[in-house]
Protein backbone atom coordinates (compact mmCIF):
# COMPACT_ATOMS: atom_id res chain seq x y z
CA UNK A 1 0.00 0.00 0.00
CA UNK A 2 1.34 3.82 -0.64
CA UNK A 3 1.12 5.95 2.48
CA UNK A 4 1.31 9.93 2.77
CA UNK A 5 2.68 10.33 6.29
CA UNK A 6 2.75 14.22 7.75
CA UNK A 7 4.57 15.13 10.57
CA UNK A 8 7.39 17.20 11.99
CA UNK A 9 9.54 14.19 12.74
CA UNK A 10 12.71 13.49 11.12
CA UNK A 11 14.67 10.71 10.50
CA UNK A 12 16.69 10.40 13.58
CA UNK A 13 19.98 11.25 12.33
CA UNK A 14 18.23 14.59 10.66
CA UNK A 15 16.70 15.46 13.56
CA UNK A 16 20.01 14.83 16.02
CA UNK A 17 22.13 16.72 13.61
CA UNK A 18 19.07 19.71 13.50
CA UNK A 19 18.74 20.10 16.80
CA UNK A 20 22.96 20.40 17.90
CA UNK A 21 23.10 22.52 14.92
CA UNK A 22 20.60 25.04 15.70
CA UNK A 23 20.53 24.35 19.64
CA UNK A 24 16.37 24.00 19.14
CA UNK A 25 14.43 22.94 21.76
CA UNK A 26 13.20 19.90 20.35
CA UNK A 27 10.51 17.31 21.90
CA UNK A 28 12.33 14.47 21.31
CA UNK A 29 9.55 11.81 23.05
CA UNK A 30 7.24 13.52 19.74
CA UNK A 31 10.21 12.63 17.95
CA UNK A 32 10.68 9.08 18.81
CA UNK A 33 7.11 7.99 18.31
CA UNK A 34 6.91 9.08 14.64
CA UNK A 35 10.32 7.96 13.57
CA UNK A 36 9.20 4.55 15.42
CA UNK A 37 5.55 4.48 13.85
CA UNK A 38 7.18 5.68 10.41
CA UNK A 39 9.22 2.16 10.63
CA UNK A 40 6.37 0.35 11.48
CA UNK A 41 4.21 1.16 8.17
CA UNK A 42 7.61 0.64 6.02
CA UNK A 43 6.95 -2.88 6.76
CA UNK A 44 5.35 -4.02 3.19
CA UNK A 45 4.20 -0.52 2.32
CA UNK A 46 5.85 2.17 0.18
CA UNK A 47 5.89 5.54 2.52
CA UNK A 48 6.16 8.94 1.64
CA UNK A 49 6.79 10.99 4.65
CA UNK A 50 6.37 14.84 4.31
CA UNK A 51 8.88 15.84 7.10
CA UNK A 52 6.85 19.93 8.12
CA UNK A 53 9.73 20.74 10.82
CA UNK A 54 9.85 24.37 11.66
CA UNK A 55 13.63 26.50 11.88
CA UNK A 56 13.68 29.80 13.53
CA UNK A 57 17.03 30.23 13.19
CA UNK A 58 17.01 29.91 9.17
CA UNK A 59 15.84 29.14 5.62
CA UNK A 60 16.36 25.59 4.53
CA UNK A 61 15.57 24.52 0.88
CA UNK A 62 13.66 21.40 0.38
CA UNK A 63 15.36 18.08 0.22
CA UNK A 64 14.52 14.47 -0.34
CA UNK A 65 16.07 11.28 1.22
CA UNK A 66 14.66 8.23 -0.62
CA UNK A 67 15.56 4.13 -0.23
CA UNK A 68 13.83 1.13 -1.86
CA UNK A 69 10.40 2.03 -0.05
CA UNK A 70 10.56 5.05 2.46
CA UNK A 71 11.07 8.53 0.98
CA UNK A 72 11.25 11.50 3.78
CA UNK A 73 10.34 14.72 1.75
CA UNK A 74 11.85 17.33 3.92
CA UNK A 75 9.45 21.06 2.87
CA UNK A 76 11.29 23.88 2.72
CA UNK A 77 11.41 26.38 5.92
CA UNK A 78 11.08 30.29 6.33
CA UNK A 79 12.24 31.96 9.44
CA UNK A 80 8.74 33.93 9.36
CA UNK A 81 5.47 31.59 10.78
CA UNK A 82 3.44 32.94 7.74
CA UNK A 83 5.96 32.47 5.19
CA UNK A 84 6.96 29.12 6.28
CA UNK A 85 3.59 28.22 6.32
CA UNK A 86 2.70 30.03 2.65
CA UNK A 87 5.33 27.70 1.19
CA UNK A 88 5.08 24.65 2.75
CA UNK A 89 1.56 24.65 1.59
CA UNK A 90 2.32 25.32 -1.55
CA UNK A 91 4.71 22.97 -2.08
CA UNK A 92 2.68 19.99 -0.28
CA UNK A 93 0.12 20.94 -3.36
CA UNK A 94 2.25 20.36 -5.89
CA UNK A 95 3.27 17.03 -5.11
CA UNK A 96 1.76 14.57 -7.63
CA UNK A 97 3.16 11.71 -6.22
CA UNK A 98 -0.52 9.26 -5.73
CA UNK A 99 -0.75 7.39 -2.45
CA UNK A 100 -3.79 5.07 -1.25
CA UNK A 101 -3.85 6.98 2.06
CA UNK A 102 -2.38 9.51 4.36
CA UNK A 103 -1.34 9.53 8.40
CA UNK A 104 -1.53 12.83 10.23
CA UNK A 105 -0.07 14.05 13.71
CA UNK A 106 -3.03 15.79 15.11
CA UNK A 107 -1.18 18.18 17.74
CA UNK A 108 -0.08 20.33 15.10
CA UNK A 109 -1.65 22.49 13.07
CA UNK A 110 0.12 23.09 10.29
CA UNK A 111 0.70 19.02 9.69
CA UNK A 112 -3.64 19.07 9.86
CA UNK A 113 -3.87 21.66 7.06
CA UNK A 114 -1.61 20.63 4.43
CA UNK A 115 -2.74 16.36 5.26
CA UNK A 116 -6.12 17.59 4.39
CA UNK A 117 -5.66 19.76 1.55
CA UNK A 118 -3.31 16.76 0.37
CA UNK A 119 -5.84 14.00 0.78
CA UNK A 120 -9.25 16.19 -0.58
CA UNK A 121 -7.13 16.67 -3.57
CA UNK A 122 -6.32 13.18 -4.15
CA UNK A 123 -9.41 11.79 -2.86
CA UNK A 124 -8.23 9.65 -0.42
CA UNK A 125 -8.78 8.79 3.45
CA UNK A 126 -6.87 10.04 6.44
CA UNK A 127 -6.02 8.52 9.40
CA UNK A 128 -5.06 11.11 12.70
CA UNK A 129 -2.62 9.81 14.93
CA UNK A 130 -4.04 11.31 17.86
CA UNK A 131 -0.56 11.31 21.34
CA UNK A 132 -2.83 13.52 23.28
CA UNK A 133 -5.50 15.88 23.97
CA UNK A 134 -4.76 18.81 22.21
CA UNK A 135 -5.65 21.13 25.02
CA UNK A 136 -3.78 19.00 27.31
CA UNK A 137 -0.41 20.07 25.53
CA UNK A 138 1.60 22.62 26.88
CA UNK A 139 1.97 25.81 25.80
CA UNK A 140 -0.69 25.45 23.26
CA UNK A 141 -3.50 28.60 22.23
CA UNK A 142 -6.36 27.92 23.43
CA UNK A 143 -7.81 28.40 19.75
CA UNK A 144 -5.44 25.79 18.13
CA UNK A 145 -6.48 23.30 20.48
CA UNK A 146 -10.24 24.07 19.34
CA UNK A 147 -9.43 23.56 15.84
CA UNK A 148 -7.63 20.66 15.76
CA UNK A 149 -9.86 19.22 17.89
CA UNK A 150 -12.61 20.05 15.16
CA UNK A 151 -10.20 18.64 12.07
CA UNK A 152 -9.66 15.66 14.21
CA UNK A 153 -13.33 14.20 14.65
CA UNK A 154 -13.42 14.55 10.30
CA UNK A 155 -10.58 12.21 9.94
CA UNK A 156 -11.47 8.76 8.54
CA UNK A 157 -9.84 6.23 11.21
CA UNK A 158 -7.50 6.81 14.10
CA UNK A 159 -4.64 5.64 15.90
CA UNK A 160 -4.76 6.56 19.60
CA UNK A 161 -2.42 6.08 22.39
CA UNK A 162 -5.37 5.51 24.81
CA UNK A 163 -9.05 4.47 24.98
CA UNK A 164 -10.13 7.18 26.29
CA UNK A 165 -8.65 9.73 23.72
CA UNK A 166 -10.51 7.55 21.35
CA UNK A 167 -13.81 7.59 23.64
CA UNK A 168 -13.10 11.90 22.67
CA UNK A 169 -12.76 12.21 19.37
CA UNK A 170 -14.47 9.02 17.70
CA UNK A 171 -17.77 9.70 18.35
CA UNK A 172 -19.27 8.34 14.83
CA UNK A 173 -17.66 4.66 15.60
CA UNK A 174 -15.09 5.08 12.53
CA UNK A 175 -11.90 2.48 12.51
CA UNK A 176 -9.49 2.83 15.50
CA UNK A 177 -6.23 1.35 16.57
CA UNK A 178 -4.91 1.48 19.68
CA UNK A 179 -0.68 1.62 19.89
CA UNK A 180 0.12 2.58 23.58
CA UNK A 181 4.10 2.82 22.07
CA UNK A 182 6.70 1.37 20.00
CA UNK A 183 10.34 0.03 21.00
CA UNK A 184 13.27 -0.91 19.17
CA UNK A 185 15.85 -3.32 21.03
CA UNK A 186 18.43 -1.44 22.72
CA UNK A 187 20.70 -0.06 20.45
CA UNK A 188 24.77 -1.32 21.31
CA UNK A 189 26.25 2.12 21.90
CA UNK A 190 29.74 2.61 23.03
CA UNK A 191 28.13 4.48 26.31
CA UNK A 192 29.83 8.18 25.92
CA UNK A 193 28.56 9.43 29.67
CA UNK A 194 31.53 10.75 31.45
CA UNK A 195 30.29 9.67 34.80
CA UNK A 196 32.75 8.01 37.18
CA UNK A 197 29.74 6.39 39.46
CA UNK A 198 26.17 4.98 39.49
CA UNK A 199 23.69 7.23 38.52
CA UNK A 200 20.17 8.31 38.28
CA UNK A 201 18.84 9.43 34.59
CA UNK A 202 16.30 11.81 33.79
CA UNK A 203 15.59 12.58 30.29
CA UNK A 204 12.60 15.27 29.46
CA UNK A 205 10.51 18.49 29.90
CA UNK A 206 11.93 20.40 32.39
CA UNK A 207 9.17 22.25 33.71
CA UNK A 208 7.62 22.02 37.17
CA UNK A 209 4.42 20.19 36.40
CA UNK A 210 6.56 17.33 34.91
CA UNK A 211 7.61 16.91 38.13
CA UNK A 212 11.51 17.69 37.80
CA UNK A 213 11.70 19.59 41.16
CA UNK A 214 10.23 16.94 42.92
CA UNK A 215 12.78 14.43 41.52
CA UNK A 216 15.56 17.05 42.27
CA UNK A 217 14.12 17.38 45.88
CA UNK A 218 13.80 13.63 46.52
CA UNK A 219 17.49 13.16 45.17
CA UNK A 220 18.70 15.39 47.65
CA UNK A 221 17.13 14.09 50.46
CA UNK A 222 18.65 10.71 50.14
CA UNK A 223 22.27 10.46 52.49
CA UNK A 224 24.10 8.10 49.78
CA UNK A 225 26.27 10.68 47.92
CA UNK A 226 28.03 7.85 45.35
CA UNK A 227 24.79 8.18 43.49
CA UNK A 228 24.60 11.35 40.96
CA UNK A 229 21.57 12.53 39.16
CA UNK A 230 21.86 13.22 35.03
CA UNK A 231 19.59 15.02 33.77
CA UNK A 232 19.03 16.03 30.27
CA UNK A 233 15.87 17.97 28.86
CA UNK A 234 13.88 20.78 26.97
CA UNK A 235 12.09 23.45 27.91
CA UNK A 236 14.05 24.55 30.74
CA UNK A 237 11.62 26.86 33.19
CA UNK A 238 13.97 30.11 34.37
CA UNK A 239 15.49 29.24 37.77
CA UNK A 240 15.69 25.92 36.77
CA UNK A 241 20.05 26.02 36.71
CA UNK A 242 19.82 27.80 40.24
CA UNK A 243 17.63 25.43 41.71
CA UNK A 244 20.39 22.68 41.10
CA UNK A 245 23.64 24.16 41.20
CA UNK A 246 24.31 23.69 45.23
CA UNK A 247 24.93 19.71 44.67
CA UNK A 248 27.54 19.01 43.23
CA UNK A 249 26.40 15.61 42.28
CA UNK A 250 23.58 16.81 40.10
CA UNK A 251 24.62 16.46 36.38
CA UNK A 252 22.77 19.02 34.02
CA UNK A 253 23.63 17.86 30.32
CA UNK A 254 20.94 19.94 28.35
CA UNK A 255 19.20 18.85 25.14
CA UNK A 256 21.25 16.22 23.80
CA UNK A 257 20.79 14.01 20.59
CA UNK A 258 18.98 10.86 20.55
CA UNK A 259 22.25 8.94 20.43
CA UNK A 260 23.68 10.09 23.65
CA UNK A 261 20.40 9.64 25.75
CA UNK A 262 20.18 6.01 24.50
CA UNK A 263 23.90 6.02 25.87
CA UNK A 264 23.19 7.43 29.11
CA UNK A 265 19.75 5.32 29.32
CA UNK A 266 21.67 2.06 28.46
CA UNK A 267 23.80 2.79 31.75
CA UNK A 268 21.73 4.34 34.39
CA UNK A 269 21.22 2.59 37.64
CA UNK A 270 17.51 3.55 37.00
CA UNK A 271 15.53 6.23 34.74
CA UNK A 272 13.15 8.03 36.14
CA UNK A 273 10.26 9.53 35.05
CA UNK A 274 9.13 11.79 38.38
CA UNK A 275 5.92 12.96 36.32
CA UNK A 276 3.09 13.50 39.08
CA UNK A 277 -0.37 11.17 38.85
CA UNK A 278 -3.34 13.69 37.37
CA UNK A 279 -6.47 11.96 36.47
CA UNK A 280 -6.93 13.93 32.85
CA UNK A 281 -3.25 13.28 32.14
CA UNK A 282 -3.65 9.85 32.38
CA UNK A 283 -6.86 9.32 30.65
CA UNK A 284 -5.08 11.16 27.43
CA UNK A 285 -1.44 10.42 27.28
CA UNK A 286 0.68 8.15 27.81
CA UNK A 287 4.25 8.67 29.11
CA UNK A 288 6.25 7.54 26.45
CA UNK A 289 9.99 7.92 27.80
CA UNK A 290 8.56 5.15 30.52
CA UNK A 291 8.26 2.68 27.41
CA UNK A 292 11.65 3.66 25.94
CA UNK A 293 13.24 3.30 29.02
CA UNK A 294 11.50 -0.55 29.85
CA UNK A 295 13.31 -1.59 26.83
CA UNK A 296 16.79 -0.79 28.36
CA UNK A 297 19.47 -2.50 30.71
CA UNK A 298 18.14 -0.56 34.15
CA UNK A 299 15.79 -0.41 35.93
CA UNK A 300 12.71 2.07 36.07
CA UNK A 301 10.73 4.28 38.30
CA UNK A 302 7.65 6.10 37.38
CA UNK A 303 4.73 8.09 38.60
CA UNK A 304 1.81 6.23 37.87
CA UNK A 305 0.16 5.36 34.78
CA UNK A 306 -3.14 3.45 34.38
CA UNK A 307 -2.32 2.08 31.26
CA UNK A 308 0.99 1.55 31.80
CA UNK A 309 0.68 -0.34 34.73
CA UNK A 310 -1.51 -2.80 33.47
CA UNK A 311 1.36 -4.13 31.01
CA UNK A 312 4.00 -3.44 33.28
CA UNK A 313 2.67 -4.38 36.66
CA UNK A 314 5.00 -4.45 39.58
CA UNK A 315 7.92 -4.37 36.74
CA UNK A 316 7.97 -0.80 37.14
CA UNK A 317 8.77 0.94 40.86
CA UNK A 318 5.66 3.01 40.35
CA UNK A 319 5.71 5.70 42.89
CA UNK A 320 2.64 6.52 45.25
CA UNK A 321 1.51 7.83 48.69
CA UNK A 322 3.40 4.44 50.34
CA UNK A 323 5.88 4.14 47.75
CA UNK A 324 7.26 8.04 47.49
CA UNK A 325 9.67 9.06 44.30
CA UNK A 326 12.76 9.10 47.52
CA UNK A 327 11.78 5.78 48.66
CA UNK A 328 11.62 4.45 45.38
CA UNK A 329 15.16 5.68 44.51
CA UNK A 330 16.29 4.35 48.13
CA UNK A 331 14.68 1.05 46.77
CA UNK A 332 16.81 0.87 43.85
CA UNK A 333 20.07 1.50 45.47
CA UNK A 334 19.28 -1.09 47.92
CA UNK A 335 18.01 -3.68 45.18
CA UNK A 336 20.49 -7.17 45.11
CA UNK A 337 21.79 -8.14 41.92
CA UNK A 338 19.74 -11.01 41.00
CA UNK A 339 16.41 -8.91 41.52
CA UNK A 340 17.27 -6.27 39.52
CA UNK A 341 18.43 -8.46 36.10
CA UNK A 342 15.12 -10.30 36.78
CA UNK A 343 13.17 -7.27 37.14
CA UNK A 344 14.75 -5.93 33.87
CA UNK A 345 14.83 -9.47 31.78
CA UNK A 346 10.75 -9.42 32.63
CA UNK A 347 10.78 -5.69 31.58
CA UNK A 348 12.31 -6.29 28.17
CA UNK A 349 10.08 -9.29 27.71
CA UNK A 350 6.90 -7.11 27.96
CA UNK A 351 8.50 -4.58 25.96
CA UNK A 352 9.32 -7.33 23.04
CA UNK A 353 5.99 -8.69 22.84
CA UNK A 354 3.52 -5.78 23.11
CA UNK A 355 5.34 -2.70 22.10
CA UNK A 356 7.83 -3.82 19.64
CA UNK A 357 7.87 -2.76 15.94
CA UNK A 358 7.07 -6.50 14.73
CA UNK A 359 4.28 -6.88 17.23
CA UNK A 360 2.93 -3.29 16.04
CA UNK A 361 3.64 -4.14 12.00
CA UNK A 362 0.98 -6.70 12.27
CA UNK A 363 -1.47 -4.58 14.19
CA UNK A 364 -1.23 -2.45 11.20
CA UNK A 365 -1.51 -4.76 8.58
CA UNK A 366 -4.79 -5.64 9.60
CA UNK A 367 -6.00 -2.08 10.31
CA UNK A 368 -5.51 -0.55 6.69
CA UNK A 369 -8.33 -2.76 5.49
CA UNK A 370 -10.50 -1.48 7.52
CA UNK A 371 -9.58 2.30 6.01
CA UNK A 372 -8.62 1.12 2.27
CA UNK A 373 -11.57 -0.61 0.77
């Protein structure tokens, strides 16, 4: 089948070599997911990807990247919002290339608009990918939320990270597929941290309601001073720097490519994702960086996710009123040898046979039919 895929996701060595170029603030879990689900329909399809990234910093011509059966069709940028916009457009409309159907990312706008535009022209369906609520996302204006929420409930099928976004937005019964996340198997990376000691990784948004300062505060409550924190992240909320610079332990390594997290993952004593429990967070997203880092050699700990949990069970040091983010780390400096591979062989294991891009090929396959007549 021939796909149209729209997104601002690049291929990952694009998007590493964009972002330490340009020092962008990049969401890298947004990232991930696409690059991942990109992989997934490469599996007997032919995929065109229409790559809509955004540069402040400069103009970039268009380029293409094509192999056998994926070609990433990187649109042209403009500094200015409308300009970039203008063109992009334009040059999504001249594309005569025919496809059977086309995949959206539904938190941005500008991917919406020219997916539409593409498939009313050819006559052909569109699927929305739909990561979250689209007024659950930060940072977003309150009227872009309301309009891609309208675009959404016109596409033809959907693939939702949770029930209950689909419960939201398909409310004519139309074809759904549910993909909580994809993994790859951990990658074999020369690690390139330069830490001396067991540590403590945090990889993310580094804003407040992520729950960074509450990791931060837990870390320094614990007495064992062999342990350092890393943490590496976008977004970072002013302050942020001074509220970390009295240990000396803390590690601050800023928005780093995908490469060197996987490194730093890959070694950790445990990643963390500190991320408080809120009801309407849970119901429409899932945390993604909790999937990536199951698939790794260390072990995890995670504020709670519904979902999640059900998969994962007691795999995961899920932290609660008992089980608090500093008894949880506590826990996993204190863990024996034997308990930890175990806990991470059964991790891996769950990762391999519900997440992984084989398992998540085959949910595909059978979904298209139910789109492509």
């Amino acid at each position: 089948m021939r796909i149209a895929y729209f997104t601002t996701a690049q291929e990952p060595k694009e998007f590493d070599k964009f972002i330490k170029d340009r020092k962008i603030q990049a969401n890298t879990s947004n990232q991930v997911f696409h690059s991942s689900l990109v992989e997934c329909l490469t599996n007997n399809n032919e995929l065109l990807v229409f790559s809509c990234r955004k540069d402040p910093t400069q103009d970039n011509e268009s380029k293409v990247n094509k192999t056998e059966d994926l070609t990433w069709h990187y649109l042209a940028t403009k500094k200015s919002s409308f300009s970039n916009f203008f063109n992009q457009y334009t040059e999504v409309k001249a594309v005569k290339t025919y496809t059977d159907i086309a995949f959206v990312d539904t938190t941005n706008l500008r991917c919406m608009i020219y997916a539409r535009k593409f498939c009313k022209t050819k006559r052909i369906p569109l699927v929305g990918i739909i990561t979250d609520n689209p007024s659950n996302i930060t940072g977003q204006n309150p009227l872009v939320s309301k309009i891609l929420s309208f675009f959404i409930k016109k596409c033809d099928g959907f693939i939702t990270l949770t029930e209950p976004l689909n419960t939201l937005f398909n409310k004519k019964d139309k074809p759904t597929l549910l993909i909580k996340g994809i993994t790859k198997k951990p990658a074999k990376i020369a690690s390139k941290t330069p830490v001396d000691a067991p540590y403590f990784f945090y990889a993310g948004t580094l804003l407040k309601k992520y729950g960074i300062y509450d990791l931060v505060d837990a870390y320094n409550s614990l007495k064992n001073s062999s342990i350092k924190l890393v943490i590496a992240g976008h977004h970072e909320e002013e302050g942020f720097k001074d509220y970390i610079k009295d240990n000396p332990n803390i590690i601050y390594i800023g928005n780093v490519s995908n490469n060197d997290i996987l490194s730093y993952e890959n070694g950790a004593l445990a990643n963390i994702n500190p991320r408080p429990f809120m009801q309407e967070i849970d119901d429409y997203s899932i945390p993604s960086k909790v999937i990536e880092y199951a698939s790794k050699d260390a072990l995890v700990i995670s504020g709670l996710s519904t979902s999640l949990k059900d998969d994962f069970k007691e795999t995961i040091l899920w932290i609660d009123e008992k089980k608090t983010l500093a008894k949880r780390l506590q826990e996993a400096i204190k863990m024996g040898k034997a308990t930890k591979a175990t806990t991470i062989k059964e991790m891996n294991t769950i990762c391999e046979k519900r997440f992984s891009i084989n398992h998540n090929s085959k949910k595909i396959a059978k979904f298209l039919p139910t789109i492509v007549k």
